[in-house]
Amino acid sequence: MSTIKKETTKQPVISYSKEDFVSDQQVRWCPGCGDYAILSTTQRTLAKFPIPKENHVFISGIGCSSRFPYYMNTYGFHTIHGRAPTIASGLRCINPDLNIWVITGDGDGLSIGGNHLIHCMRRNMNLNILLVNNQIYGLTKGQYSPTSQPGKVTKTSPEGSIDYPINALCVAIASEATFIARTLDTAPSHMSTILEKAMNHKGVSFVEIYQNCIIFNDKTFGPVTGRETRDERMLYLEHDKPLIFGKEKEKAIRLKGLHPEIVNINEVDSSELLIHNEKDTEPNYAYFLTQMEYPEMPVPFGVFRDIDKPTYDEMLNEQVQGAIKKKGVGDLKDLIYGKDTWEVK
Amino acid sequence: MTETKKNKTEIVSSITVRFAGDSGDGMQLTGDQFTDTAAIMGNDFATLPDFPAEIRAPIGTLPGVSSFQIQFSDSIIFTPGDIADVLVVMNPAALKVNLPLVKKGGLIIVNESVFNEENLRKATWEKNPLDDETLKDYSVLKVKLSELTKNALKDLHLKASEVERCKNFFALGMMFWLYDRELNHTTAWIKNKFAKRPEIVEANITALTAGYNFADIAEVIPNQYQIKKAILDPGTYRKIMGNEALAIGLITAANLANKTLFYGSYPITPASTILQYLAAYKNYNVKTFQAEDEISAIGSAVGASFGGQIGVTGTSGPGISLKSEMMNLAVMAELPLIIINVQRGGPSTGMPTKTEQTDLLQVLYCRNGESPIAVLAPRTASDCFIMAIEAVRIAIKYMTPVIFLSEGYLASAAEPWKLPDISTLPSIEVTHPKAEKGKTFYPYERNPETLARPWAIPGTPGLEHRIGGLSKADITGNVSYDPENHQKMTNLRAEKIARIANDIPEAEIHGPKSGKLLVLSWGGNYGAVYQAVTNLHNKKKKVSQVHLSYLNPFPKNLGDILKQFKTILIPELNMGQLLMLIRYKFPESHSIGFNKVKGVPFKVEEIEQRISELL
């Protein structure tokens, strides 16, 4: 349970345990669903911070992952399909103090709600968006989603999907999101670090979380994230460090023209290695990273981009304060009477 | 001004003037100036701007015609006038479009300069109507406006296009002389408007004065008319349009509730001006959000309401279609929310700039599930102010979305507004619960009187809870698919809206309390029906009017009133939507419709005639 310690500075310091963030509702995801790990990592991560739990709000759309708010002992709003970013944006505009989380999925965020996702990212609305990507429609029982692999056989694509998939992080970069990251359900400590960074980022934070749907799309990420393959096929990004991967951390990326090339660090000079820079204000490099895909390249995880830019809500509040400063606090009589009145006697 | 008084001056009670020209001819501006002067000179007035959806349709064509009608009077009036006594037309297309709207024997002032072959062809006149019998039933004043303006401004060294743009002020000057108006309001306005361009100030004032003097000296107009001051209630007045009154009303309501007003909207005719007005009032703690689409617009407002401020969204019918799922979320989550629908011609994109009342059933029923919602409708432009406050009051008190059902006609119609005494405005009480020791908080525990649930807002310690669109368990608000609970919650939501009837004014009868015929009006029909019924009262006819400002729920006494009349006539700018509701709710009443879907408001005369047929 939470305790408030009185420090000598008289500032109450709140300390939480994970259980403080567990609601009284029974979790109703399928046994073995990757969402359990995301939920528990989120609860554990929030417990690390002295942010009063009443200041966390979880807003979701529709889909398996969108049940998330019911299980968090914080404020929560399970809204309608694809629209969570709109509700979160309105809430953000009127309350600068809350820590607002948007929980969405590949269908909710990239299909029906694609428009809102783009626009809330381009506005740099100060929100933490977690897009749980399992490349399938789970809640409607197994239809292909906008991130499903080409040729994916599902109930609605018996001959294989002929949709080209959308890349969530490309959408985020094209929308000029200021914080972009990727993590996965089976690496809780990496996820926790990413969630922390997302929360600490001022502005929109977009996190794609690879999640396994055990029922309708089991092991879809297996070739990349599986125990046997992950060392060779996953690349953990670290700021200001070379892009290194491989069982022996012996591989790295070098630029060949505009394309990545895998090299052995023992065979090339270290000055040739591509160094990760999440602070690059130009989007080109982050976009380049999103194009590193299985099977040609290792798939990057970690922070792709983390830059500073004024947020929408900040600028909105500045405009309101600016107007008050310039014109004074609005007076009702001035408002109603306007500038042009006449008297009837 | 010259003192020559060669002309006769006739005193008249009421005049309807229509200005018409190309979209680029400045007709709305001319009409506005004429209106302001009528206000300053103490007349009552009502206006009807009528413009195309196209910003600039090809010059000189029929779709490009923009018009502005004003009725001004020495007595209280309720409509912008059925038909024009005077029409001012700037080109052949404007004549073609507006001729059917001038009364026989009326005066038509024509800008003769542009009645050339090309413009006549564009306006689809086969022959020049100034040369044949087309206008034989009217008195026509042909004025070479372009040449006269050019001549008046010849010493000012302006570009030809700038000179041409002054001709509306020349025409306005003539109209000012015709109705014995003062020029000083408009000259002051010009000075202020074009303060940065003194040469344009001089040109426009010169054109205005030249027009006035031309009308006076040229002896082309036989009569000058005077309209005396109207006897209006004493007080301070301003000119107001519906959307402006609505914006001011919303800010006032938020202020009375001590809240931030959050307005999420996506530009759409005829609602866009609400967003424009509100965006300019940030110092009243107004936050506006121009969303990426209609859904985001209402979503953001729901978010603001969830956060404890006044969430409002505004649109027109096509936008309501897109918002309906989010409206239902607000119904389910039981959050206060104002949804404005400024109705326009439909279906589909329909007629964006034209007025209709065709969305009543849409706002009531175009959502999935059992989804009761409160609906209010303003009756006049200034009534939008009071009804906006009322909408906010009901939304907060009952924790419910409220539809503010306005009309294109009211949105841009102007009238004098007697300004309220600020101290008499109602207060709007808001309570947000706080955690109480030893007491569990239940988000769906209701106020026994209003059935409203508590408005607990994020950031409040100890009240952490989850809401959403899934079916809610009574009291706890937890997800529930229990059959009995679902029925109970459905009933509770319906009952909550029904109880608003205990908290709104009863319907009032204008005319006898019982009799052969009651006219039941709603929305912007108020004025035309009121005037028609009053005219008939003056003719000693027995007929009554009830006007509905509350369409869901209806006032409590409506059923009793309807019983007192043999026939209920329901005029609507739709094919019988209120009629359907009344027939369903009050099957014993004998209700008949009077319907029109032409994109224009009712005329007093057509209502008067229909009533007379039934008496």
Coordinates of N, CA and C in Angstrom, one line a residue, chain A residues 141-210:
Chain A
K141 N -12.0 -11.9 -33.1 CA -11.7 -13.3 -33.3 C -11.0 -13.6 -34.6
G142 N -9.9 -12.9 -34.9 CA -9.0 -13.3 -35.9 C -9.2 -12.9 -37.3
Q143 N -9.2 -11.6 -37.6 CA -9.1 -11.1 -38.9 C -7.8 -10.4 -39.1
Y144 N -7.3 -10.2 -40.4 CA -6.1 -9.6 -40.6 C -6.2 -8.1 -40.2
S145 N -5.1 -7.5 -39.7 CA -5.1 -6.1 -39.3 C -4.2 -5.3 -40.3
P146 N -4.1 -4.0 -40.1 CA -3.3 -3.2 -41.1 C -1.8 -3.5 -40.9
T147 N -1.4 -4.2 -39.8 CA 0.0 -4.5 -39.7 C 0.3 -6.0 -40.0
S148 N -0.7 -6.8 -40.3 CA -0.5 -8.2 -40.7 C 0.5 -8.3 -41.8
Q149 N 1.2 -9.4 -41.8 CA 2.2 -9.7 -42.9 C 1.5 -10.0 -44.2
P150 N 2.1 -9.6 -45.3 CA 1.4 -9.9 -46.6 C 1.3 -11.4 -46.7
G151 N 0.1 -11.8 -47.2 CA -0.1 -13.3 -47.4 C -0.7 -13.9 -46.2
K152 N -0.9 -13.2 -45.1 CA -1.4 -13.7 -43.8 C -2.7 -14.4 -44.1
V153 N -2.8 -15.6 -43.7 CA -4.1 -16.3 -43.8 C -4.9 -16.1 -42.5
T154 N -6.1 -15.5 -42.7 CA -7.0 -15.3 -41.5 C -8.4 -15.7 -42.0
K155 N -9.4 -15.5 -41.1 CA -10.8 -15.8 -41.4 C -11.3 -14.9 -42.6
T156 N -10.7 -13.7 -42.7 CA -11.2 -12.8 -43.7 C -10.2 -12.8 -44.9
S157 N -9.1 -13.5 -44.8 CA -8.2 -13.6 -45.9 C -7.8 -15.1 -46.1
P158 N -8.8 -15.9 -46.5 CA -8.5 -17.3 -46.6 C -7.4 -17.6 -47.6
E159 N -7.2 -16.8 -48.7 CA -6.2 -17.0 -49.6 C -4.9 -16.2 -49.3
G160 N -4.9 -15.6 -48.2 CA -3.8 -14.7 -47.8 C -4.1 -13.3 -48.0
S161 N -3.7 -12.4 -47.0 CA -4.0 -11.0 -47.1 C -3.2 -10.3 -48.3
I162 N -3.9 -9.5 -49.0 CA -3.3 -8.8 -50.1 C -3.1 -7.3 -49.8
D163 N -3.3 -7.0 -48.5 CA -3.0 -5.7 -48.0 C -1.5 -5.5 -47.7
Y164 N -0.9 -4.5 -48.2 CA 0.5 -4.2 -47.8 C 0.4 -3.6 -46.4
P165 N 1.2 -4.1 -45.5 CA 1.1 -3.7 -44.1 C 1.7 -2.2 -43.9
I166 N 1.2 -1.6 -42.8 CA 1.6 -0.3 -42.5 C 2.7 -0.4 -41.3
N167 N 3.7 0.4 -41.3 CA 4.7 0.4 -40.3 C 4.4 1.5 -39.3
A168 N 4.1 1.1 -38.1 CA 3.6 2.0 -37.1 C 4.6 3.1 -36.8
L169 N 5.9 2.8 -36.8 CA 6.9 3.8 -36.5 C 7.1 4.8 -37.6
C170 N 6.9 4.3 -38.9 CA 7.0 5.2 -40.0 C 5.9 6.3 -39.9
V171 N 4.7 5.8 -39.5 CA 3.6 6.8 -39.3 C 3.9 7.8 -38.2
A172 N 4.5 7.3 -37.2 CA 4.9 8.2 -36.1 C 6.0 9.3 -36.6
I173 N 6.9 8.8 -37.4 CA 8.0 9.7 -37.9 C 7.4 10.7 -38.9
A174 N 6.5 10.2 -39.8 CA 5.9 11.0 -40.8 C 5.1 12.1 -40.1
S175 N 4.5 11.8 -38.9 CA 3.7 12.7 -38.2 C 4.6 13.6 -37.3
E176 N 5.9 13.4 -37.3 CA 6.8 14.2 -36.5 C 6.6 14.1 -35.0
A177 N 6.3 12.8 -34.6 CA 6.3 12.6 -33.2 C 7.6 12.9 -32.6
T178 N 7.6 13.4 -31.3 CA 8.9 13.9 -30.8 C 9.6 12.8 -29.9
F179 N 8.8 11.7 -29.6 CA 9.4 10.6 -28.9 C 8.9 9.3 -29.6
I180 N 9.8 8.5 -30.1 CA 9.3 7.3 -30.8 C 10.2 6.1 -30.3
A181 N 9.5 5.0 -29.9 CA 10.3 3.9 -29.4 C 9.6 2.6 -29.7
R182 N 10.3 1.5 -29.6 CA 9.7 0.2 -29.8 C 10.2 -0.8 -28.7
T183 N 9.3 -1.5 -28.2 CA 9.7 -2.5 -27.2 C 8.9 -3.8 -27.4
L184 N 9.0 -4.8 -26.5 CA 8.2 -6.0 -26.7 C 7.8 -6.6 -25.4
D185 N 6.7 -7.4 -25.5 CA 6.1 -7.9 -24.3 C 7.0 -8.9 -23.5
T186 N 7.9 -9.5 -24.2 CA 8.7 -10.5 -23.5 C 10.0 -10.0 -22.9
A187 N 10.2 -8.7 -22.9 CA 11.4 -8.1 -22.3 C 11.0 -7.0 -21.3
P188 N 10.4 -7.4 -20.2 CA 9.8 -6.5 -19.2 C 10.8 -5.4 -18.8
S189 N 12.0 -5.7 -18.6 CA 12.9 -4.6 -18.1 C 13.2 -3.6 -19.1
H190 N 13.3 -4.0 -20.4 CA 13.5 -3.1 -21.5 C 12.2 -2.2 -21.6
M191 N 11.0 -2.9 -21.5 CA 9.8 -2.2 -21.6 C 9.7 -1.1 -20.5
S192 N 10.1 -1.5 -19.3 CA 10.0 -0.6 -18.2 C 10.8 0.6 -18.4
T193 N 12.0 0.4 -18.9 CA 12.9 1.6 -19.2 C 12.3 2.5 -20.3
I194 N 11.7 1.9 -21.3 CA 11.1 2.7 -22.4 C 9.9 3.4 -21.8
L195 N 9.1 2.8 -21.0 CA 7.9 3.4 -20.4 C 8.3 4.6 -19.6
E196 N 9.4 4.4 -18.8 CA 9.9 5.5 -18.0 C 10.3 6.7 -18.9
K197 N 11.0 6.4 -19.9 CA 11.5 7.5 -20.8 C 10.3 8.2 -21.5
A198 N 9.3 7.4 -21.9 CA 8.2 7.9 -22.5 C 7.4 8.9 -21.6
M199 N 7.3 8.4 -20.3 CA 6.6 9.3 -19.4 C 7.4 10.6 -19.1
N200 N 8.7 10.5 -19.0 CA 9.5 11.6 -18.7 C 9.6 12.6 -19.9
H201 N 9.3 12.1 -21.1 CA 9.4 13.0 -22.3 C 8.2 14.0 -22.3
K202 N 8.6 15.3 -22.5 CA 7.5 16.3 -22.6 C 7.1 16.4 -24.1
G203 N 5.8 16.1 -24.3 CA 5.3 16.1 -25.7 C 4.8 14.7 -26.0
V204 N 4.5 14.4 -27.2 CA 3.9 13.1 -27.5 C 4.9 12.0 -27.5
S205 N 4.6 11.0 -26.8 CA 5.5 9.8 -26.8 C 4.8 8.6 -27.4
F206 N 5.4 8.1 -28.4 CA 4.8 7.0 -29.1 C 5.6 5.7 -29.0
V207 N 5.0 4.7 -28.3 CA 5.7 3.5 -28.1 C 5.0 2.3 -28.8
E208 N 5.7 1.7 -29.7 CA 5.1 0.4 -30.3 C 5.5 -0.7 -29.4
I209 N 4.6 -1.6 -29.0 CA 5.0 -2.7 -28.2 C 4.6 -4.0 -29.0
Y210 N 5.6 -4.8 -29.4 CA 5.3 -6.1 -30.0 C 4.6 -7.0 -29.0

